[in-house]
Amino acid sequence: MPSPLKYNKKYDKLTDEEKELLEINKKSIADFVEQSSTVSDVNYATRNAHAKTYAVAKGEFIIDKNVPEELQPFFDKEKYELMIRFSNAQLKIDDSKKDVPAYGFSVKIKDENGDLLANYPLVNFPLFPINSVSTFLKLFTSVNRFYIKKWSSFSLMLQILKVIPSTCTGSFLKNGFKLFAKRNDFILSFDYHSVGAYRLGENMMKIKLQPKSVDKNFDKKKKPKDALNRYFNENDFYADVLIQICYDLKHQPINRLNVEWKNSPFVKIGEVKIEKGSLQNPTACENELLSFNPFESKYYFQPVGKIQKLRDEAYKVSLQTRQKINKLLKYK
């Protein structure tokens, strides 16, 4: 294999226009979170994405004994403590039995002292439909405003139409069909992906979580939350942790999130283990206020790329607004 491509700050750099649009978007996030209890008809302020929590669990990240030598400095312990949140991507919490199969598997990795090493918000689709930062920010802002009744559905549709061309890649269409075929499958039977790239020291990687021996038909007729509760009451869960390394931007692009990486083999670095009986109370205040901002990670595990860069400010304003309101309400 060639030498890995090294991280460079230029991959993250936003233009002045993009920075201005980000400030507008941050205001729309704060406005949404402030009104989110009304939007979702709950007694607390919610996240502005992945608002619905299915479950929260403790787990372990067990390092593979055969991890390549060049990766060993990053994973020098046998295992690490995990806090995991299972969620749905929708902004609005409802009690429908059938959710859109857009699931989150967010992972918080801690060392032996309980200090944070990394946050990785993973999702069950490997690609992101938008490469343009400006297009994404305008769409995200319009979605927030639509939910709080400050923008018409017509305006929202105009922004959505701008996204359609970037979904017409071979990679996106192929994975879209795969997701449609699995739309009714059990939440733990999906692979989960980082979508964007992350630093691995001076190198860059993508992450994939691949469940082991999970029946895709498990409690298929139940709500995901109920199915997860039953599964973890009866079973342990295992998933391989795989990474791809970036060697060149042609085959492993950093800022083209609507295509898959090619010519970079997946390397197993360990596995996630969640023992049965490890579920926490998802409605407890400390769990509702959990943040999985990947920019809180150690610098050598932080996100790479322009779309990824937006997450830092978005996560911060969402968490700050939620904390302010929920502590004021003394939410428990």
Tab-separated table of C-alpha atoms in Angstrom:
chain	number	residue	atom	x	y	z
A	1	MET	CA	0.000	0.000	0.000
A	2	PRO	CA	1.136	3.610	-0.583
A	3	SER	CA	1.830	5.905	2.332
A	4	PRO	CA	-1.279	7.399	3.998
A	5	LEU	CA	-2.203	10.959	3.087
A	6	LYS	CA	-1.485	13.321	5.972
A	7	TYR	CA	-4.075	15.557	7.608
A	8	ASN	CA	-4.027	19.214	6.581
A	9	LYS	CA	-6.134	22.071	7.987
A	10	LYS	CA	-7.028	23.115	4.454
A	11	TYR	CA	-9.534	20.239	4.306
A	12	ASP	CA	-11.585	21.999	7.012
A	13	LYS	CA	-11.353	25.622	5.861
A	14	LEU	CA	-14.646	27.458	5.359
A	15	THR	CA	-15.126	30.461	3.086
A	16	ASP	CA	-16.376	33.804	4.415
A	17	GLU	CA	-19.799	33.141	2.859
A	18	GLU	CA	-19.991	29.735	4.518
A	19	LYS	CA	-19.067	31.250	7.889
A	20	GLU	CA	-21.879	33.804	7.512
A	21	LEU	CA	-24.383	31.072	6.656
A	22	LEU	CA	-23.171	29.074	9.669
A	23	GLU	CA	-23.994	31.991	11.984
A	24	ILE	CA	-27.529	32.123	10.539
A	25	ASN	CA	-27.827	28.369	10.958
A	26	LYS	CA	-26.690	28.519	14.592
A	27	LYS	CA	-29.464	31.031	15.321
A	28	SER	CA	-32.023	28.692	13.717
A	29	ILE	CA	-30.710	25.786	15.843
A	30	ALA	CA	-31.102	27.797	19.051
A	31	ASP	CA	-34.602	28.900	17.999
A	32	PHE	CA	-35.586	25.297	17.241
A	33	VAL	CA	-34.258	23.921	20.528
A	34	GLU	CA	-36.005	26.687	22.478
A	35	GLN	CA	-39.329	25.623	20.930
A	36	SER	CA	-38.569	21.896	20.665
A	37	SER	CA	-40.684	20.906	23.663
A	38	THR	CA	-43.702	22.311	21.811
A	39	VAL	CA	-42.665	20.771	18.484
A	40	SER	CA	-42.401	17.300	20.057
A	41	ASP	CA	-44.965	17.771	22.828
A	42	VAL	CA	-42.532	16.778	25.599
A	43	ASN	CA	-41.579	18.433	28.891
A	44	TYR	CA	-37.947	19.169	28.012
A	45	ALA	CA	-35.852	20.735	25.262
A	46	THR	CA	-34.711	18.207	22.652
A	47	ARG	CA	-31.810	17.928	20.241
A	48	ASN	CA	-32.290	19.520	16.828
A	49	ALA	CA	-31.303	16.233	15.118
A	50	HIS	CA	-31.614	12.649	16.328
A	51	ALA	CA	-34.088	13.914	18.898
A	52	LYS	CA	-35.666	10.535	19.620
A	53	THR	CA	-33.686	8.358	22.031
A	54	TYR	CA	-34.397	4.636	21.751
A	55	ALA	CA	-31.910	3.452	24.366
A	56	VAL	CA	-28.698	4.308	26.221
A	57	ALA	CA	-26.260	1.559	27.137
A	58	LYS	CA	-22.825	0.981	28.614
A	59	GLY	CA	-20.379	-1.133	26.657
A	60	GLU	CA	-16.760	-1.958	25.976
A	61	PHE	CA	-14.401	-1.389	23.048
A	62	ILE	CA	-12.105	-4.430	23.013
A	63	ILE	CA	-8.937	-3.973	20.940
A	64	ASP	CA	-8.060	-6.727	18.488
A	65	LYS	CA	-4.841	-8.582	19.360
A	66	ASN	CA	-3.783	-8.480	15.710
A	67	VAL	CA	-4.224	-4.751	15.171
A	68	PRO	CA	-1.530	-3.569	12.695
A	69	GLU	CA	1.674	-2.373	14.328
A	70	GLU	CA	1.390	1.167	12.944
A	71	LEU	CA	-2.010	1.560	14.645
A	72	GLN	CA	-1.023	0.155	18.035
A	73	PRO	CA	0.083	3.524	19.540
A	74	PHE	CA	-3.530	4.747	19.272
A	75	PHE	CA	-5.006	1.668	20.938
A	76	ASP	CA	-2.526	0.767	23.659
A	77	LYS	CA	-5.034	-0.659	26.155
A	78	GLU	CA	-6.865	-3.978	25.982
A	79	LYS	CA	-10.271	-2.332	26.278
A	80	TYR	CA	-12.039	0.992	26.766
A	81	GLU	CA	-15.301	1.999	28.417
A	82	LEU	CA	-18.182	3.065	26.155
A	83	MET	CA	-21.417	5.007	26.532
A	84	ILE	CA	-23.740	4.418	23.591
A	85	ARG	CA	-26.936	6.163	22.496
A	86	PHE	CA	-29.347	4.627	19.981
A	87	SER	CA	-31.522	7.188	18.217
A	88	ASN	CA	-33.617	8.181	15.222
A	89	ALA	CA	-32.540	11.056	12.971
A	90	GLN	CA	-35.881	12.872	13.011
A	91	LEU	CA	-36.065	16.320	14.574
A	92	LYS	CA	-39.505	15.678	16.019
A	93	ILE	CA	-40.293	13.073	18.666
A	94	ASP	CA	-43.530	11.219	18.097
A	95	ASP	CA	-45.043	7.953	19.271
A	96	SER	CA	-45.480	6.370	15.869
A	97	LYS	CA	-44.937	2.633	15.647
A	98	LYS	CA	-43.125	2.950	12.320
A	99	ASP	CA	-40.146	5.308	12.173
A	100	VAL	CA	-38.151	6.218	9.102
A	101	PRO	CA	-35.168	3.790	9.258
A	102	ALA	CA	-32.594	6.543	9.805
A	103	TYR	CA	-30.825	5.309	12.924
A	104	GLY	CA	-27.975	6.591	15.052
A	105	PHE	CA	-25.404	4.630	17.047
A	106	SER	CA	-23.420	7.309	18.894
A	107	VAL	CA	-20.345	6.170	20.815
A	108	LYS	CA	-18.449	7.891	23.620
A	109	ILE	CA	-15.050	6.275	24.324
A	110	LYS	CA	-13.360	6.828	27.700
A	111	ASP	CA	-10.012	5.762	29.104
A	112	GLU	CA	-9.349	3.889	32.355
A	113	ASN	CA	-9.636	7.162	34.322
A	114	GLY	CA	-13.025	8.003	32.847
A	115	ASP	CA	-11.604	10.791	30.677
A	116	LEU	CA	-13.009	11.276	27.174
A	117	LEU	CA	-10.950	9.946	24.293
A	118	ALA	CA	-13.399	10.280	21.419
A	119	ASN	CA	-17.021	10.799	20.384
A	120	TYR	CA	-18.209	9.097	17.211
A	121	PRO	CA	-21.799	9.720	16.041
A	122	LEU	CA	-22.381	6.830	13.628
A	123	VAL	CA	-25.405	6.319	11.370
A	124	ASN	CA	-26.826	3.427	9.344
A	125	PHE	CA	-26.136	5.011	5.945
A	126	PRO	CA	-22.541	5.383	4.710
A	127	LEU	CA	-23.010	8.537	2.627
A	128	PHE	CA	-24.216	12.114	2.956
A	129	PRO	CA	-26.275	13.618	0.111
A	130	ILE	CA	-24.697	17.083	0.115
A	131	ASN	CA	-21.147	18.150	-0.694
A	132	SER	CA	-21.765	21.907	-0.804
A	133	VAL	CA	-21.475	23.564	2.608
A	134	SER	CA	-23.655	26.485	1.490
A	135	THR	CA	-26.411	24.194	0.183
A	136	PHE	CA	-26.356	22.146	3.383
A	137	LEU	CA	-26.520	25.180	5.676
A	138	LYS	CA	-29.402	26.723	3.720
A	139	LEU	CA	-31.315	23.430	3.816
A	140	PHE	CA	-30.671	22.803	7.514
A	141	THR	CA	-31.704	26.357	8.374
A	142	SER	CA	-34.901	26.009	6.332
A	143	VAL	CA	-35.762	22.718	8.071
A	144	ASN	CA	-35.342	24.300	11.509
A	145	ARG	CA	-37.449	27.301	10.504
A	146	PHE	CA	-40.112	25.084	8.941
A	147	TYR	CA	-40.588	23.171	12.191
A	148	ILE	CA	-40.966	26.342	14.232
A	149	LYS	CA	-43.359	27.820	11.629
A	150	LYS	CA	-41.054	30.558	10.417
A	151	TRP	CA	-40.770	29.279	6.867
A	152	SER	CA	-43.266	27.897	4.369
A	153	SER	CA	-43.220	24.336	3.033
A	154	PHE	CA	-42.693	25.819	-0.445
A	155	SER	CA	-39.413	27.427	0.648
A	156	LEU	CA	-38.309	24.154	2.196
A	157	MET	CA	-39.099	22.235	-0.994
A	158	LEU	CA	-36.976	24.652	-3.032
A	159	GLN	CA	-33.985	23.851	-0.799
A	160	ILE	CA	-34.637	20.103	-1.026
A	161	LEU	CA	-34.741	20.265	-4.830
A	162	LYS	CA	-31.223	21.717	-4.839
A	163	VAL	CA	-29.971	18.567	-3.086
A	164	ILE	CA	-31.391	16.032	-5.552
A	165	PRO	CA	-28.567	16.197	-8.175
A	166	SER	CA	-25.909	15.185	-5.631
A	167	THR	CA	-27.886	12.040	-4.744
A	168	CYS	CA	-27.561	10.713	-8.294
A	169	THR	CA	-24.154	9.079	-7.899
A	170	GLY	CA	-23.746	5.330	-8.353
A	171	SER	CA	-22.653	4.952	-4.708
A	172	PHE	CA	-25.626	6.875	-3.357
A	173	LEU	CA	-28.213	5.092	-5.489
A	174	LYS	CA	-26.745	1.662	-4.680
A	175	ASN	CA	-26.807	2.307	-0.932
A	176	GLY	CA	-30.234	3.899	-1.175
A	177	PHE	CA	-31.636	0.697	-2.666
A	178	LYS	CA	-29.885	-1.341	0.049
A	179	LEU	CA	-31.454	0.781	2.769
A	180	PHE	CA	-34.884	0.494	1.178
A	181	ALA	CA	-34.566	-3.299	1.091
A	182	LYS	CA	-33.632	-3.316	4.812
A	183	ARG	CA	-36.156	-0.667	5.880
A	184	ASN	CA	-38.075	-3.091	8.134
A	185	ASP	CA	-35.029	-4.807	9.655
A	186	PHE	CA	-34.074	-4.740	13.338
A	187	ILE	CA	-32.043	-1.660	14.285
A	188	LEU	CA	-29.046	-3.679	15.558
A	189	SER	CA	-28.713	-5.616	12.279
A	190	PHE	CA	-27.542	-2.535	10.340
A	191	ASP	CA	-23.937	-1.537	9.715
A	192	TYR	CA	-23.105	1.891	11.149
A	193	HIS	CA	-20.775	4.429	9.556
A	194	SER	CA	-18.884	7.609	10.372
A	195	VAL	CA	-19.895	9.035	6.933
A	196	GLY	CA	-17.221	11.741	7.157
A	197	ALA	CA	-13.517	11.263	7.851
A	198	TYR	CA	-11.686	11.497	11.167
A	199	ARG	CA	-8.087	11.984	12.143
A	200	LEU	CA	-6.021	9.034	13.272
A	201	GLY	CA	-2.992	10.936	14.429
A	202	GLU	CA	-1.628	12.574	11.278
A	203	ASN	CA	-3.540	10.124	9.073
A	204	MET	CA	-7.250	10.161	8.170
A	205	MET	CA	-9.800	7.365	8.414
A	206	LYS	CA	-13.428	6.358	8.069
A	207	ILE	CA	-15.131	4.023	10.547
A	208	LYS	CA	-17.585	1.182	10.081
A	209	LEU	CA	-19.342	-0.821	12.798
A	210	GLN	CA	-20.435	-4.267	11.598
A	211	PRO	CA	-22.771	-6.260	13.924
A	212	LYS	CA	-22.105	-9.971	14.444
A	213	SER	CA	-24.854	-12.616	14.418
A	214	VAL	CA	-27.850	-10.302	14.847
A	215	ASP	CA	-31.162	-11.591	13.492
A	216	LYS	CA	-32.534	-8.921	11.150
A	217	ASN	CA	-36.074	-10.168	11.885
A	218	PHE	CA	-35.786	-9.838	15.685
A	219	ASP	CA	-39.073	-8.409	17.042
A	220	LYS	CA	-39.737	-6.946	13.613
A	221	LYS	CA	-43.287	-5.908	14.465
A	222	LYS	CA	-42.345	-4.005	17.618
A	223	LYS	CA	-41.227	-0.398	17.924
A	224	PRO	CA	-37.422	-0.059	17.811
A	225	LYS	CA	-37.322	1.055	21.437
A	226	ASP	CA	-39.269	-1.981	22.651
A	227	ALA	CA	-37.271	-4.341	20.450
A	228	LEU	CA	-33.973	-2.944	21.777
A	229	ASN	CA	-35.127	-3.316	25.365
A	230	ARG	CA	-36.068	-6.945	24.843
A	231	TYR	CA	-32.867	-7.711	22.935
A	232	PHE	CA	-30.592	-6.339	25.647
A	233	ASN	CA	-32.594	-8.070	28.366
A	234	GLU	CA	-31.862	-11.405	26.681
A	235	ASN	CA	-28.665	-11.028	24.619
A	236	ASP	CA	-25.137	-9.716	24.489
A	237	PHE	CA	-24.296	-7.633	21.412
A	238	TYR	CA	-21.039	-7.752	19.463
A	239	ALA	CA	-19.893	-5.708	16.469
A	240	ASP	CA	-16.574	-5.513	14.628
A	241	VAL	CA	-14.940	-2.082	14.433
A	242	LEU	CA	-13.376	-1.540	11.008
A	243	ILE	CA	-11.484	1.435	9.588
A	244	GLN	CA	-10.349	2.600	6.155
A	245	ILE	CA	-7.278	4.805	5.738
A	246	CYS	CA	-7.076	7.703	3.267
A	247	TYR	CA	-4.201	7.317	0.762
A	248	ASP	CA	-5.236	9.699	-2.016
A	249	LEU	CA	-8.084	12.139	-2.574
A	250	LYS	CA	-9.080	10.632	-5.911
A	251	HIS	CA	-10.149	7.311	-4.396
A	252	GLN	CA	-10.785	8.445	-0.803
A	253	PRO	CA	-12.157	12.000	-1.057
A	254	ILE	CA	-12.485	13.989	2.150
A	255	ASN	CA	-15.060	16.564	1.008
A	256	ARG	CA	-17.148	14.407	-1.343
A	257	LEU	CA	-19.402	12.590	1.097
A	258	ASN	CA	-21.819	11.219	-1.514
A	259	VAL	CA	-19.356	8.599	-2.830
A	260	GLU	CA	-17.789	5.578	-1.144
A	261	TRP	CA	-14.061	5.236	-0.553
A	262	LYS	CA	-12.364	2.799	-2.932
A	263	ASN	CA	-8.975	1.034	-2.967
A	264	SER	CA	-8.625	1.221	0.800
A	265	PRO	CA	-9.267	-2.115	2.538
A	266	PHE	CA	-11.174	-2.291	5.792
A	267	VAL	CA	-8.916	-3.106	8.750
A	268	LYS	CA	-10.366	-4.600	11.928
A	269	ILE	CA	-9.125	-2.816	15.046
A	270	GLY	CA	-11.448	-4.328	17.644
A	271	GLU	CA	-15.028	-5.000	18.606
A	272	VAL	CA	-17.823	-3.354	20.538
A	273	LYS	CA	-19.420	-5.467	23.263
A	274	ILE	CA	-22.658	-4.598	25.064
A	275	GLU	CA	-23.600	-7.138	27.715
A	276	LYS	CA	-27.207	-7.987	28.373
A	277	GLY	CA	-28.624	-5.922	31.202
A	278	SER	CA	-26.428	-2.912	30.310
A	279	LEU	CA	-29.234	-0.519	29.399
A	280	GLN	CA	-29.444	2.778	31.279
A	281	ASN	CA	-32.494	4.955	31.888
A	282	PRO	CA	-32.781	6.910	28.604
A	283	THR	CA	-34.955	9.615	30.149
A	284	ALA	CA	-32.596	10.357	33.057
A	285	CYS	CA	-31.408	13.961	32.904
A	286	GLU	CA	-27.714	13.039	32.604
A	287	ASN	CA	-28.474	10.749	29.659
A	288	GLU	CA	-30.763	13.209	27.885
A	289	LEU	CA	-27.986	15.809	28.187
A	290	LEU	CA	-25.300	13.512	26.786
A	291	SER	CA	-23.296	15.165	24.028
A	292	PHE	CA	-21.477	13.276	21.291
A	293	ASN	CA	-19.722	16.270	19.754
A	294	PRO	CA	-16.749	14.714	17.924
A	295	PHE	CA	-14.789	17.938	18.375
A	296	GLU	CA	-14.621	17.213	22.099
A	297	SER	CA	-12.411	14.229	21.214
A	298	LYS	CA	-8.647	14.252	21.641
A	299	TYR	CA	-7.198	16.266	18.753
A	300	TYR	CA	-5.773	13.141	17.067
A	301	PHE	CA	-9.283	11.611	16.779
A	302	GLN	CA	-11.168	14.729	15.634
A	303	PRO	CA	-13.269	15.101	12.442
A	304	VAL	CA	-11.869	16.164	9.091
A	305	GLY	CA	-13.648	18.040	6.296
A	306	LYS	CA	-15.828	21.073	5.713
A	307	ILE	CA	-19.226	19.467	6.405
A	308	GLN	CA	-17.711	17.857	9.484
A	309	LYS	CA	-16.398	21.258	10.628
A	310	LEU	CA	-19.976	22.544	10.881
A	311	ARG	CA	-20.742	19.960	13.553
A	312	ASP	CA	-18.578	21.682	16.151
A	313	GLU	CA	-20.618	24.890	16.328
A	314	ALA	CA	-23.937	23.086	15.732
A	315	TYR	CA	-23.382	20.635	18.595
A	316	LYS	CA	-22.244	23.408	20.929
A	317	VAL	CA	-25.217	25.714	20.384
A	318	SER	CA	-27.659	22.786	20.592
A	319	LEU	CA	-26.174	21.500	23.859
A	320	GLN	CA	-25.852	24.948	25.432
A	321	THR	CA	-29.475	25.784	24.648
A	322	ARG	CA	-30.721	22.399	25.897
A	323	GLN	CA	-28.731	22.687	29.116
A	324	LYS	CA	-29.982	26.202	29.791
A	325	ILE	CA	-33.636	25.247	29.330
A	326	ASN	CA	-33.597	21.790	30.897
A	327	LYS	CA	-31.742	22.918	34.003
A	328	LEU	CA	-34.166	25.818	34.295
A	329	LEU	CA	-37.053	23.367	34.089
A	330	LYS	CA	-35.250	21.066	36.505
A	331	TYR	CA	-35.912	18.288	34.037
A	332	LYS	CA	-35.366	14.838	35.535
